[in-house]
Each structure stands twice: as C-alpha cells, then as structure tokens.
Tab-separated table of C-alpha atoms in Angstrom:
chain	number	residue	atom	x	y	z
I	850	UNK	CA	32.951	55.944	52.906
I	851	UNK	CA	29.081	56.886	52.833
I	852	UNK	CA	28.165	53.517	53.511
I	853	UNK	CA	30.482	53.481	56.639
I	854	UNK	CA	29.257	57.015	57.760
I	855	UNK	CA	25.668	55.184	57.290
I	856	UNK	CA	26.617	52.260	59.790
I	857	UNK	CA	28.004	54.826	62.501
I	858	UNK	CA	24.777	56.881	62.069
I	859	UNK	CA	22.480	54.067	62.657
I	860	UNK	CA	24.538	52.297	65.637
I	861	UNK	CA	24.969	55.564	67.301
I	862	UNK	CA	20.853	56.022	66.660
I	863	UNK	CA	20.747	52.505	68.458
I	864	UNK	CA	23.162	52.930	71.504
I	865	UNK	CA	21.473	56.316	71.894
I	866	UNK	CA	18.224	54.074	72.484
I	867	UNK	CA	20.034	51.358	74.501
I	868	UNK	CA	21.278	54.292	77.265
I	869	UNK	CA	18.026	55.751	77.324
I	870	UNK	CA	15.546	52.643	77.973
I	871	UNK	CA	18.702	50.322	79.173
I	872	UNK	CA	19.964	47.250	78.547
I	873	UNK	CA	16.465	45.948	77.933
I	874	UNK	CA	17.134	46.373	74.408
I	875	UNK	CA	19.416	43.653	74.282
I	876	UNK	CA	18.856	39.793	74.476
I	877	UNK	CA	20.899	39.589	77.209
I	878	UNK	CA	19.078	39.005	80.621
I	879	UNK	CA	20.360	37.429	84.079
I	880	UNK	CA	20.987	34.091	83.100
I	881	UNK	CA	23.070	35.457	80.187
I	882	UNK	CA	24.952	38.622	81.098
I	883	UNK	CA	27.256	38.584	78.118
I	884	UNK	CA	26.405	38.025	74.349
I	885	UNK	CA	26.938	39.637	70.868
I	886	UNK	CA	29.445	42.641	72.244
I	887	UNK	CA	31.531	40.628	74.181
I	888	UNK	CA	31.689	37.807	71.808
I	889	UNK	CA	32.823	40.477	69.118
I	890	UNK	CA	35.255	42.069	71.435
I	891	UNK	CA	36.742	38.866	71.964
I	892	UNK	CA	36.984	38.121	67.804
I	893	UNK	CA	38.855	41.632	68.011
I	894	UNK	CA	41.730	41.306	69.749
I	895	UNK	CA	43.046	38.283	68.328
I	896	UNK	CA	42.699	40.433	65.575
I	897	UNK	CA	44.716	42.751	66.425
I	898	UNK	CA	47.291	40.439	68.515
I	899	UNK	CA	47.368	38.639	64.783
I	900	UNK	CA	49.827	41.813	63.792
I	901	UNK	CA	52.442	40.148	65.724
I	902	UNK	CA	52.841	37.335	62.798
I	903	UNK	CA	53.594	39.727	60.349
I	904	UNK	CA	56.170	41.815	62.873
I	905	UNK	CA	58.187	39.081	63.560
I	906	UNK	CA	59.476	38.153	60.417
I	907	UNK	CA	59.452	41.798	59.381
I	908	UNK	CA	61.038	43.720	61.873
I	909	UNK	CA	63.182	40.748	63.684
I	910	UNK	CA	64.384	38.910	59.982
I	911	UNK	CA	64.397	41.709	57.659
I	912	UNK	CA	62.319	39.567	55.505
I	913	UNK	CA	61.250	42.244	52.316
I	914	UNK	CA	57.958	40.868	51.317
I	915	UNK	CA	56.791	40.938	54.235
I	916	UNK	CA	58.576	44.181	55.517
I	917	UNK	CA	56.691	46.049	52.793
I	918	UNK	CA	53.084	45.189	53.986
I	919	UNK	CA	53.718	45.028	58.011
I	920	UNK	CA	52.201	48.351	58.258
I	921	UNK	CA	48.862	47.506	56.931
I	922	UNK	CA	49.127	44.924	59.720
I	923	UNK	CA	49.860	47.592	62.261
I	924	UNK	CA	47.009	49.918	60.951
I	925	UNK	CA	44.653	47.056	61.515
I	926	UNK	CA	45.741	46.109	64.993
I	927	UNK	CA	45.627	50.129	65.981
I	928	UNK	CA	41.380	50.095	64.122
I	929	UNK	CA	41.184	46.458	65.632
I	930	UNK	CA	41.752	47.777	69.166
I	931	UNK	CA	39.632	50.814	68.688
I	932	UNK	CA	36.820	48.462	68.011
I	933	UNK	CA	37.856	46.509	70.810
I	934	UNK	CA	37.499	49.481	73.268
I	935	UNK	CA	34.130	50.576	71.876
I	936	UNK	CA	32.589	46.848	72.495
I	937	UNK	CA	33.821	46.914	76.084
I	938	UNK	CA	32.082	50.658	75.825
I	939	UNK	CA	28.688	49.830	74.598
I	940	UNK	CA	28.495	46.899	76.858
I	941	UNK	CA	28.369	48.814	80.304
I	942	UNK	CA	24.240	49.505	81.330
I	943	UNK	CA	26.055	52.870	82.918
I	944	UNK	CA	28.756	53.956	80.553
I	945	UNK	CA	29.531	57.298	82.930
I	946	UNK	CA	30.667	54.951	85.556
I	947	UNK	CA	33.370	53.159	82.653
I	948	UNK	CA	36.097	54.538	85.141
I	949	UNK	CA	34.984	51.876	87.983
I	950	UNK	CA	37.108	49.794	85.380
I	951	UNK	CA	40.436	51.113	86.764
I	952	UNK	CA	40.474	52.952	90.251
I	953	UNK	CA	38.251	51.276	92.450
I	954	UNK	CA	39.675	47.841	91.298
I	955	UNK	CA	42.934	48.079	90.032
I	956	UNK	CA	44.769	45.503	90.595
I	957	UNK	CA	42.687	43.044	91.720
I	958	UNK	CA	40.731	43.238	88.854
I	959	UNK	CA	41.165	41.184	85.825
I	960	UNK	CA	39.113	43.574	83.447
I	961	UNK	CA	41.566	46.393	84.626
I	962	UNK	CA	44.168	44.594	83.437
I	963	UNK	CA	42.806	43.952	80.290
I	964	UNK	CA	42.041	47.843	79.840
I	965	UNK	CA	45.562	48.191	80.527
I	966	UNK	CA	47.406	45.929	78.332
I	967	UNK	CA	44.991	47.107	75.143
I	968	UNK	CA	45.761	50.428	75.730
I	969	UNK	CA	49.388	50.114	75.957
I	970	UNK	CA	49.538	47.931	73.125
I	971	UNK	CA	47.258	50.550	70.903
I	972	UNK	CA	49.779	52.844	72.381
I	973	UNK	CA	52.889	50.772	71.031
I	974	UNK	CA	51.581	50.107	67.568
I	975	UNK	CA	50.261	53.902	66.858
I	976	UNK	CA	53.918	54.890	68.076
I	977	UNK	CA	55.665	52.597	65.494
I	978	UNK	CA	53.117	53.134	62.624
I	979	UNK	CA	53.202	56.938	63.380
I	980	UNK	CA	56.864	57.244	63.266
I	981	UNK	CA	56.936	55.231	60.124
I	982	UNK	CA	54.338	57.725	58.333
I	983	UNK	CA	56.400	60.820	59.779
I	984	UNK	CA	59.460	59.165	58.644
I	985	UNK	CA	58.420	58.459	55.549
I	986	UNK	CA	56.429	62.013	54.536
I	987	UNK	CA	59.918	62.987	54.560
I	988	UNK	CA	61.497	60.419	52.364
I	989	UNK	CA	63.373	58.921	55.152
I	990	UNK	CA	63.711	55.319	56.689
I	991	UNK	CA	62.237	54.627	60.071
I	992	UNK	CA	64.909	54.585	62.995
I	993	UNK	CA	65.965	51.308	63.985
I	994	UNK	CA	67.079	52.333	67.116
I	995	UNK	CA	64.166	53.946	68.361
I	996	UNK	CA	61.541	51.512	66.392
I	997	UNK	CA	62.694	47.858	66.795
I	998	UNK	CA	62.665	48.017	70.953
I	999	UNK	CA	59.034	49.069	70.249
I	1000	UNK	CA	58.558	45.968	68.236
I	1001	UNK	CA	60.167	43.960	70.378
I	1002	UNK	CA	58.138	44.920	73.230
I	1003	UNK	CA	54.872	44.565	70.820
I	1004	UNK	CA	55.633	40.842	70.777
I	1005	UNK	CA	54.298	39.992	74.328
I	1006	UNK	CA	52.000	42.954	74.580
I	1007	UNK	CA	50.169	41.152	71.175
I	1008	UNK	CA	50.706	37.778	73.458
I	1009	UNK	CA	49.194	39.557	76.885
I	1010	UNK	CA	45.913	41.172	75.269
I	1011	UNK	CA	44.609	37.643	74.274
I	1012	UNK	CA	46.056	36.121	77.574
I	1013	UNK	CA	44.716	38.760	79.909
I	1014	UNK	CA	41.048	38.718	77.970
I	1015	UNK	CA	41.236	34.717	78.103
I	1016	UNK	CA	41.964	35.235	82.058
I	1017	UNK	CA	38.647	36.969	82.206
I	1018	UNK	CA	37.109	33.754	81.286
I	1019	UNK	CA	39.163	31.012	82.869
I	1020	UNK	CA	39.168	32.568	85.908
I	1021	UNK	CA	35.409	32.493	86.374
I	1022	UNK	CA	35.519	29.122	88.892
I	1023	UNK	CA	31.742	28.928	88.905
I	1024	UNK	CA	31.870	28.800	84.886
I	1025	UNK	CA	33.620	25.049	84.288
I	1026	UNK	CA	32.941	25.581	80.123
I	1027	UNK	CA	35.959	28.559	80.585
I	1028	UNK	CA	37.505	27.297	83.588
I	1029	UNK	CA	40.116	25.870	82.121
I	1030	UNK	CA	44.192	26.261	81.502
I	1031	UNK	CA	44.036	25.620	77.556
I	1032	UNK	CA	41.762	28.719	76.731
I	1033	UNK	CA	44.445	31.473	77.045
I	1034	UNK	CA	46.285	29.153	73.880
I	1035	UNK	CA	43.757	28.420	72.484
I	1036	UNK	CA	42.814	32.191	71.835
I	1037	UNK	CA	46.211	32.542	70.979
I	1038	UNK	CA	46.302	30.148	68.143
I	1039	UNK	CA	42.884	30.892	66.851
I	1040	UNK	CA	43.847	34.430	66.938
I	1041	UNK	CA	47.107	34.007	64.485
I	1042	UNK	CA	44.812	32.499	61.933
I	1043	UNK	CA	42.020	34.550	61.895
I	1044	UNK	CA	43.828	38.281	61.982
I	1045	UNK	CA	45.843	36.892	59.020
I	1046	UNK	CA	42.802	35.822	57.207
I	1047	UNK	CA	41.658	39.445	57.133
I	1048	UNK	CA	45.141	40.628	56.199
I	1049	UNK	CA	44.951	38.513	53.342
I	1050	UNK	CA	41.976	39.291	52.006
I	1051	UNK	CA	42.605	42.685	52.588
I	1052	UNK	CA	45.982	42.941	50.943
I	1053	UNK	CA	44.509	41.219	47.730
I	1054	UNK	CA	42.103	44.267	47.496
I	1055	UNK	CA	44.211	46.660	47.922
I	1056	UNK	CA	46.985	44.985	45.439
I	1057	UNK	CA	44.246	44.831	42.909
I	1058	UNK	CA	42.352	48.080	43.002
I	1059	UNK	CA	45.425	50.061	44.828
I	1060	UNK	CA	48.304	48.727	42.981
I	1061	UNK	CA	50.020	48.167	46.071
I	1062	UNK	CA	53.113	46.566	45.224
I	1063	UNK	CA	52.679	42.909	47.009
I	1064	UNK	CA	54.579	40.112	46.482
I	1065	UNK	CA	52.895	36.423	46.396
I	1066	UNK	CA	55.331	35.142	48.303
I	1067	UNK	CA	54.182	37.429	51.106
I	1068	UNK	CA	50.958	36.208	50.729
I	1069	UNK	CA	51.927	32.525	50.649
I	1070	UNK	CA	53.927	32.545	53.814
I	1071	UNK	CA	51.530	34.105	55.948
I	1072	UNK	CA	48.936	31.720	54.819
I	1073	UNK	CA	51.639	28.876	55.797
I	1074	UNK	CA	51.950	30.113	59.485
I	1075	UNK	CA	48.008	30.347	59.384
I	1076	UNK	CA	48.151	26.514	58.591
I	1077	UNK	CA	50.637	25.626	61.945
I	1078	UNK	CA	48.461	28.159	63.756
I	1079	UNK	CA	45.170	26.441	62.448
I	1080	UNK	CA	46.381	23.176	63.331
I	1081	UNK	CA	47.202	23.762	67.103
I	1082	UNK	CA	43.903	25.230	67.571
I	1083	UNK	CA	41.957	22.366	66.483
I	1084	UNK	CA	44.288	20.170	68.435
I	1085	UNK	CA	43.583	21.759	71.310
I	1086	UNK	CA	39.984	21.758	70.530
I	1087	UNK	CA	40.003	18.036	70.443
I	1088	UNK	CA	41.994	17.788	73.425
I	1089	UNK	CA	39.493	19.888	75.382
I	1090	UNK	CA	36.315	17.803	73.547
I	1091	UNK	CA	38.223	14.648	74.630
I	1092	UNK	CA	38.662	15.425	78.668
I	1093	UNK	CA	35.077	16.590	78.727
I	1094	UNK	CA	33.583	13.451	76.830
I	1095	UNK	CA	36.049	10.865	78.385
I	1096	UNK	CA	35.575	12.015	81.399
I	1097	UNK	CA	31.387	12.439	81.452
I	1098	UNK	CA	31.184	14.521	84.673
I	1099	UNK	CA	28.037	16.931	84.725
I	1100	UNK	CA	30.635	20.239	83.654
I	1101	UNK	CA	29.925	18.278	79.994
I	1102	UNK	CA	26.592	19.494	80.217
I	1103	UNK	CA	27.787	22.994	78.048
I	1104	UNK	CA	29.436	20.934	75.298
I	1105	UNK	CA	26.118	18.941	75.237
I	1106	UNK	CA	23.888	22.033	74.805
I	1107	UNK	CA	27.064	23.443	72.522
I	1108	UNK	CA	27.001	20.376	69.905
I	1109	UNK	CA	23.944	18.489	70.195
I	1110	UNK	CA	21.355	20.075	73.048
I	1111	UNK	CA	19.678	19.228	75.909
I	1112	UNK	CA	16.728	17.102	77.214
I	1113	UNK	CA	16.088	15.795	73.948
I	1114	UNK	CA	16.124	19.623	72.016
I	1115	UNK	CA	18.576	20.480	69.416
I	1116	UNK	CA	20.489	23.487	70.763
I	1117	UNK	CA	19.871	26.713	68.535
I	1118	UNK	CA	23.773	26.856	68.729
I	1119	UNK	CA	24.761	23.431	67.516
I	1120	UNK	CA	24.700	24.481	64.032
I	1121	UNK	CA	26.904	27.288	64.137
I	1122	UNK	CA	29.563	25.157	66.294
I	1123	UNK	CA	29.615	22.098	64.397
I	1124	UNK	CA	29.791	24.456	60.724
I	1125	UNK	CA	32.781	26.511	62.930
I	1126	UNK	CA	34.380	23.115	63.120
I	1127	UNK	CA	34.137	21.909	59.662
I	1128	UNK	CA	34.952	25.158	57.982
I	1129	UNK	CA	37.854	25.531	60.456
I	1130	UNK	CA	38.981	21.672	59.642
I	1131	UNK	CA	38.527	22.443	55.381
I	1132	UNK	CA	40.400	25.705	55.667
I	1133	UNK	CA	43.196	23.739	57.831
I	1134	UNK	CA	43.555	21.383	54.903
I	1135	UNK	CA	43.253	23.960	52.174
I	1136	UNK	CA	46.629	25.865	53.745
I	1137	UNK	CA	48.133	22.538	54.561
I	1138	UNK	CA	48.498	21.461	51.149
I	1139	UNK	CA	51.410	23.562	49.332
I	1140	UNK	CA	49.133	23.322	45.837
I	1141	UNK	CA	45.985	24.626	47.660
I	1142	UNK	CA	47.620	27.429	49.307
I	1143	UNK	CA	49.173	28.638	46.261
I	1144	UNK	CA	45.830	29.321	44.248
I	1145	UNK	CA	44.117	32.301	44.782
I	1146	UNK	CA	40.979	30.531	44.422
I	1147	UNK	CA	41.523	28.180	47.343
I	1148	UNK	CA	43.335	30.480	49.377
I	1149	UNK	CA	40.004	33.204	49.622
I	1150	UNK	CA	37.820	30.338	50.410
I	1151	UNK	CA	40.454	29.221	53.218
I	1152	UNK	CA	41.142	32.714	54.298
I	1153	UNK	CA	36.915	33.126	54.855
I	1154	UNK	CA	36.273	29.466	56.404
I	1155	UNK	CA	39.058	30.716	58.989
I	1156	UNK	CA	37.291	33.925	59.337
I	1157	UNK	CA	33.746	32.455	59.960
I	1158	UNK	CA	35.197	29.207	61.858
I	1159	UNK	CA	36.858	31.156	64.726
I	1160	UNK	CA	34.400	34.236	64.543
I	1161	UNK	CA	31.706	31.423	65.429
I	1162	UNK	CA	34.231	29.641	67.987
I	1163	UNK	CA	34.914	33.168	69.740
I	1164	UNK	CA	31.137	34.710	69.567
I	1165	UNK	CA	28.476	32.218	69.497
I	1166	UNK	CA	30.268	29.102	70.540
I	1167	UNK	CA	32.168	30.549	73.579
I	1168	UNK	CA	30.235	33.291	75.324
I	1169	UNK	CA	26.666	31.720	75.275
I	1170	UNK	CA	27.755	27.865	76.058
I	1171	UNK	CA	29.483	29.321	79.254
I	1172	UNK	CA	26.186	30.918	80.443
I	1173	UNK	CA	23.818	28.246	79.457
I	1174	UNK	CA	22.457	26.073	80.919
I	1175	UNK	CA	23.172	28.757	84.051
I	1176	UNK	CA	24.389	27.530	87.499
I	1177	UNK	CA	21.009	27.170	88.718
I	1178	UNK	CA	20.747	24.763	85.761
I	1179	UNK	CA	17.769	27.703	83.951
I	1180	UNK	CA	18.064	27.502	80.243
I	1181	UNK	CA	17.676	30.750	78.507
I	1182	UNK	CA	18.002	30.751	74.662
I	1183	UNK	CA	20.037	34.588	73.890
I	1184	UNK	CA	19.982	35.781	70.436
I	1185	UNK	CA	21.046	39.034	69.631
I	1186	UNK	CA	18.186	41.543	69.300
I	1187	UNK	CA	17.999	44.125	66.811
I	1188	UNK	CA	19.709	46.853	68.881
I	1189	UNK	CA	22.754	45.213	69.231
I	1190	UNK	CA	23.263	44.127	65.680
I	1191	UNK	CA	23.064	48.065	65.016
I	1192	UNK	CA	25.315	48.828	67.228
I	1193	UNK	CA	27.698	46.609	66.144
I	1194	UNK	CA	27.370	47.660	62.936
I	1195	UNK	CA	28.056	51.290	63.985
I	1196	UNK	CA	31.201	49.928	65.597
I	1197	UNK	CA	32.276	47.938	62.585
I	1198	UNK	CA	31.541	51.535	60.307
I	1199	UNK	CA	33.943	53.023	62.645
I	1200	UNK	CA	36.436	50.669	63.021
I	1201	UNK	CA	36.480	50.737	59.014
I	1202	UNK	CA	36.599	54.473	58.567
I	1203	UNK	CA	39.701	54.483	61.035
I	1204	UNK	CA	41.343	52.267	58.973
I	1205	UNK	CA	40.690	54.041	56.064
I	1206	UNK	CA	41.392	57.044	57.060
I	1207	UNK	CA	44.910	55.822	58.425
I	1208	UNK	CA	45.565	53.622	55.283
I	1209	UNK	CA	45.417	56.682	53.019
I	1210	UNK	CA	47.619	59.001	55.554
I	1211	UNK	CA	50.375	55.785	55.014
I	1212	UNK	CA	49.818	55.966	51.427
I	1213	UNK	CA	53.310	57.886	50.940
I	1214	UNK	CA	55.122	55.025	52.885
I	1215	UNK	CA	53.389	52.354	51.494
I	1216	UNK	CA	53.493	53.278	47.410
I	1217	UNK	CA	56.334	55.840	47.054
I	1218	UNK	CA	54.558	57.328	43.705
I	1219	UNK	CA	51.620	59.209	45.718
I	1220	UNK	CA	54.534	60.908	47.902
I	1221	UNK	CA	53.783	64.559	48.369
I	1222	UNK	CA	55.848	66.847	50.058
I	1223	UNK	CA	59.568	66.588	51.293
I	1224	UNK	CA	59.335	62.987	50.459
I	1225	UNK	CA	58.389	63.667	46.504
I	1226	UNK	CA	61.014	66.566	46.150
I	1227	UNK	CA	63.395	64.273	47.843
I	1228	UNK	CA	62.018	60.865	45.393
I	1229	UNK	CA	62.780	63.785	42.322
I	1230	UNK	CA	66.090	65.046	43.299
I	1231	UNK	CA	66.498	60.863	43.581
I	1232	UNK	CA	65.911	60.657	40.011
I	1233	UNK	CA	67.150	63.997	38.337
C-alpha cells in the first residue's frame, strides 16, 4: 500500500506541474494531439468491458467456478473505469472546463457519449458488487430479482463503452488509419483477452497468498474464451493489413510508418507493433492448445504476451500511427515525456489502491472465514 500511496504522490506532484506550465510538459504537440493518456485510457476500458466474460457464464448459467470469482471481475471493471475517468481527466490542458464534455455538446458529441456510457456502466457494476458485499456482511445471498436485470443490462453497457470509445476514432474522416468499420470489433475482441489476462494473473495471486478458494477449472475456461477472443482479433488484424496492402492507396502510408517506416527510416514504432504481433500470435497458440493452457507455466507467459500484445496494439500502435505522418504529411516522432509517465503512474497507484481497498471490504463475500458481524454470528449459529 506504501508503494501505491508513493505512485499517487509523485503523479499528483507531476499533474500539479502539467496545470501550472501546461501541456508543454508532455510530448504531445500539434501534429500529435493524443499520446500516452489516451492510449492508456483506451487499454482501460476493454479492461473493464472484459468483466462481461466472466458475468455471462456466472450470472446467466449459474456456472459455480466461475460464480465464485465474478466479483473480483466486477471490482476490477468498477477500479478499471476509475482509471479510465482520470486519463480522460489529466488529458484536458483546462481541466475546470471538463464540463464542456456534456452540456455544450451533448448529443452531438461523441466524447459525451462516451462519458455517459462509462459512467452508467461504473454505476451498474458498483450497484451489483455493492449489493453483493451488503448482502453478504449479513450472511445472506444476493437478490436475484433485483441483481440479474442489472447484469443483464451490464452486458451491452460492457459492449457500448468499447463501441462508443472506438466511435471516437472511426469517426475521425480526416484520420483513414481509424476510419474504418472493423475497429469498434476489433476493440471488442482485443478487449475480452486482455481484461481476462489480468483476471488471471490476478486470481492466481490472490489464490496463493489469499487462499481464495479458486477452482482450476475457472481458470482454464476463461483462458479458453481468451483463445476464441484472441483469434478474432488477429483475424481481423489481418483482414485490415490485407485491404490496406492489397489495395496500395496512399491511406497505407500509417501502416508503412506503423511496421516498417518511412522514406527509407525505420519507424521508432515498428518494434513495438511487430513484438505486439508476435507475442499476441504465441499467446494465441499457447491458449489454443488444450495441454498449453492447462500448465500454469504456459498459461502466465500467455496471460502476459496478451497483456503486452494488445497494451502495445491499443497505446503505441493505435494512437500515434493515426497522427503520423499528419494530414499535412509533417512527421513528428511523440514519445512520452517524463511528466506523463508520472502521471500515469499516479493513476495506476490509484486505480490499485481502489481495488484494494474494495477487494478487502468483499473479503466476507468472497472467503466466508474472515466474516465479521451478522454474517459470522449467522456462519456460527450455521454450525452450532
């Protein structure tokens, strides 16, 4: 917990510097108006929309293994979005004029909508995971009847937070790397493999140094809906690589400077997209194959090729590409500077101490030997 109170120390010591001398502390600049925040924003909410593969066969099949470790899922999506909200946040040169987001705009305004559909989403998984906790301090089930409508509308709220924030892209015309139909999937699929990565990372650590009671089947069938995830995402990859290189009009000029470069230069970001594909190829394979997918070993290393391949293919490889070479054909090389890899940080700490912090307030419902309260007299009574 120190070290997370650390992070949010020093990224709140480096936004405090980025709102007083302004977005000059950044490497973004005309040419390239988006870059690290956005590209992390982006990672997060397929994270969060990822909770939607464990709901479904929780909630809708009243499958066990996976019913006992959906609300980890749901904590995540709820710090996920958080995160999500405080990208978007630290973005914004003015940050007192954040409410131009909504009334000025609304609804012609694609970013609106996007505010919209995270909040109600963050809305819809806090009021399931909430009732759950409450529920359970008292040693009671959750309510069907007032939970599974909630779930039920989480479904295509988890759906419309990737759509609406792949919108934001395609529907720049001027940008032909975004401007295209297969992006909103595409985010989709990449998003149900790379939230579940995560979750099974994380469920191994807390199985091991919690005790949390979690089955291996669990674990195995969410890393066999990451494979049929992983695999339409790369498909669709190829599909887009495949119209741009068949058809060799000048919009190819962004995969060029994406995979190779320009004029003869190797692009700075050519490594990081063609290691994204390879990792994201191996880690298709290594959850493909039943034997693979069942040892630990090869599962981790799956579970973190899928983590780096589509954190790549989200940041680096689909935010800078779209602004470079720009439309009057400049080429401006963005890294992130210093500030905003502090920043981030900070919003990583906090995103991490919110999970935490909710985690251990579930603690009851999740292992029903720390349950204090009603739910332990009621556990005792149980057993007497």
């Amino acid at each position: 917990m120190a070290t997370m109170v650390l992070f949010v120390l020093i990224g709140a010591s480096a936004y405090f510097g980025q709102v007083t001398d302004g977005l000059i502390r950044t490497g973004m600049r005309d040419q390239v108006s988006w870059g690290f925040y956005i590209g992390n924003f982006t990672f997060l909410v397929g994270v969060a929309a990822a909770a939607v593969v464990l709901v479904i066969p929780a909630y809708i099949y009243d499958w066990k293994p996976i019913k006992e470790i959906v609300l980890i899922g749901e904590l995540l999506a709820i710090s996920a979005i958080i995160m999500c909200i405080a990208f978007v946040m630290v973005d914004v040169g003015r940050p007192e004029r954040t409410w131009h987001f909504l009334l000025p705009n609304f609804p012609r305004s694609l970013l609106a909508w996007d505010v919209l559909v995270l909040n109600g989403y963050l809305a819809i998984n806090a009021l399931v995971a909430f009732h759950i906790m409450y529920r359970g301090y008292f040693g009671k089930p959750y309510n069907k009847k007032w939970v599974l409508p909630l779930v039920l509308l989480s479904v295509p709220a988890a759906v419309s937070i990737h759509t609406v924030t792949a919108f934001l892209y395609s529907g720049l015309a001027a940008r032909s790397y975004w401007n295209t139909a297969i992006l909103a999937p595409r985010f989709l699929t990449s998003a149900f493999c790379s939230g579940p990565a995560i979750i099974l990372i994380l469920l191994q650590i807390l199985r091991r140094y919690w005790k949390f009671d979690i089955k291996d089947e669990a674990l195995h069938k969410i890393a066999e809906l990451m494979a049929y995830a992983m695999f339409i995402n790369l498909f669709l990859l190829g599909a887009e690589i495949y119209r741009e290189y068949y058809s060799d009009t000048h919009h190819l000029i962004h995969h060029e400077y994406l995979f190779s470069g320009l004029h003869g230069h190797m692009s700075p970001v050519a490594p990081y997209a063609w290691a994204s594909v390879i990792a994201s190829t191996v880690a298709f394979l290594l959850f493909l194959i039943p034997k693979t997918r069942k040892n630990f070993l090869t599962l981790n290393i799956g579970a973190v090729l899928i983590y780096f391949g589509v954190y790549v293919e989200k940041g680096i490889a689909l935010v800078i590409p779209g602004f470079t070479p720009s439309m009057l054909g400049e080429v401006y090389e963005y890294a992130p500077s210093f500030t905003e890899l502090q920043v981030a940080m900070g919003v990583f700490g906090v995103g991490a101490i919110v999970f935490t912090a909710l985690l251990k307030t579930a603690l009851p419902v999740l292992r029903p030997e720390d349950a204090v309260g009603p739910a332990a007299e009621a556990a005792a009574e149980a057993s007497a």
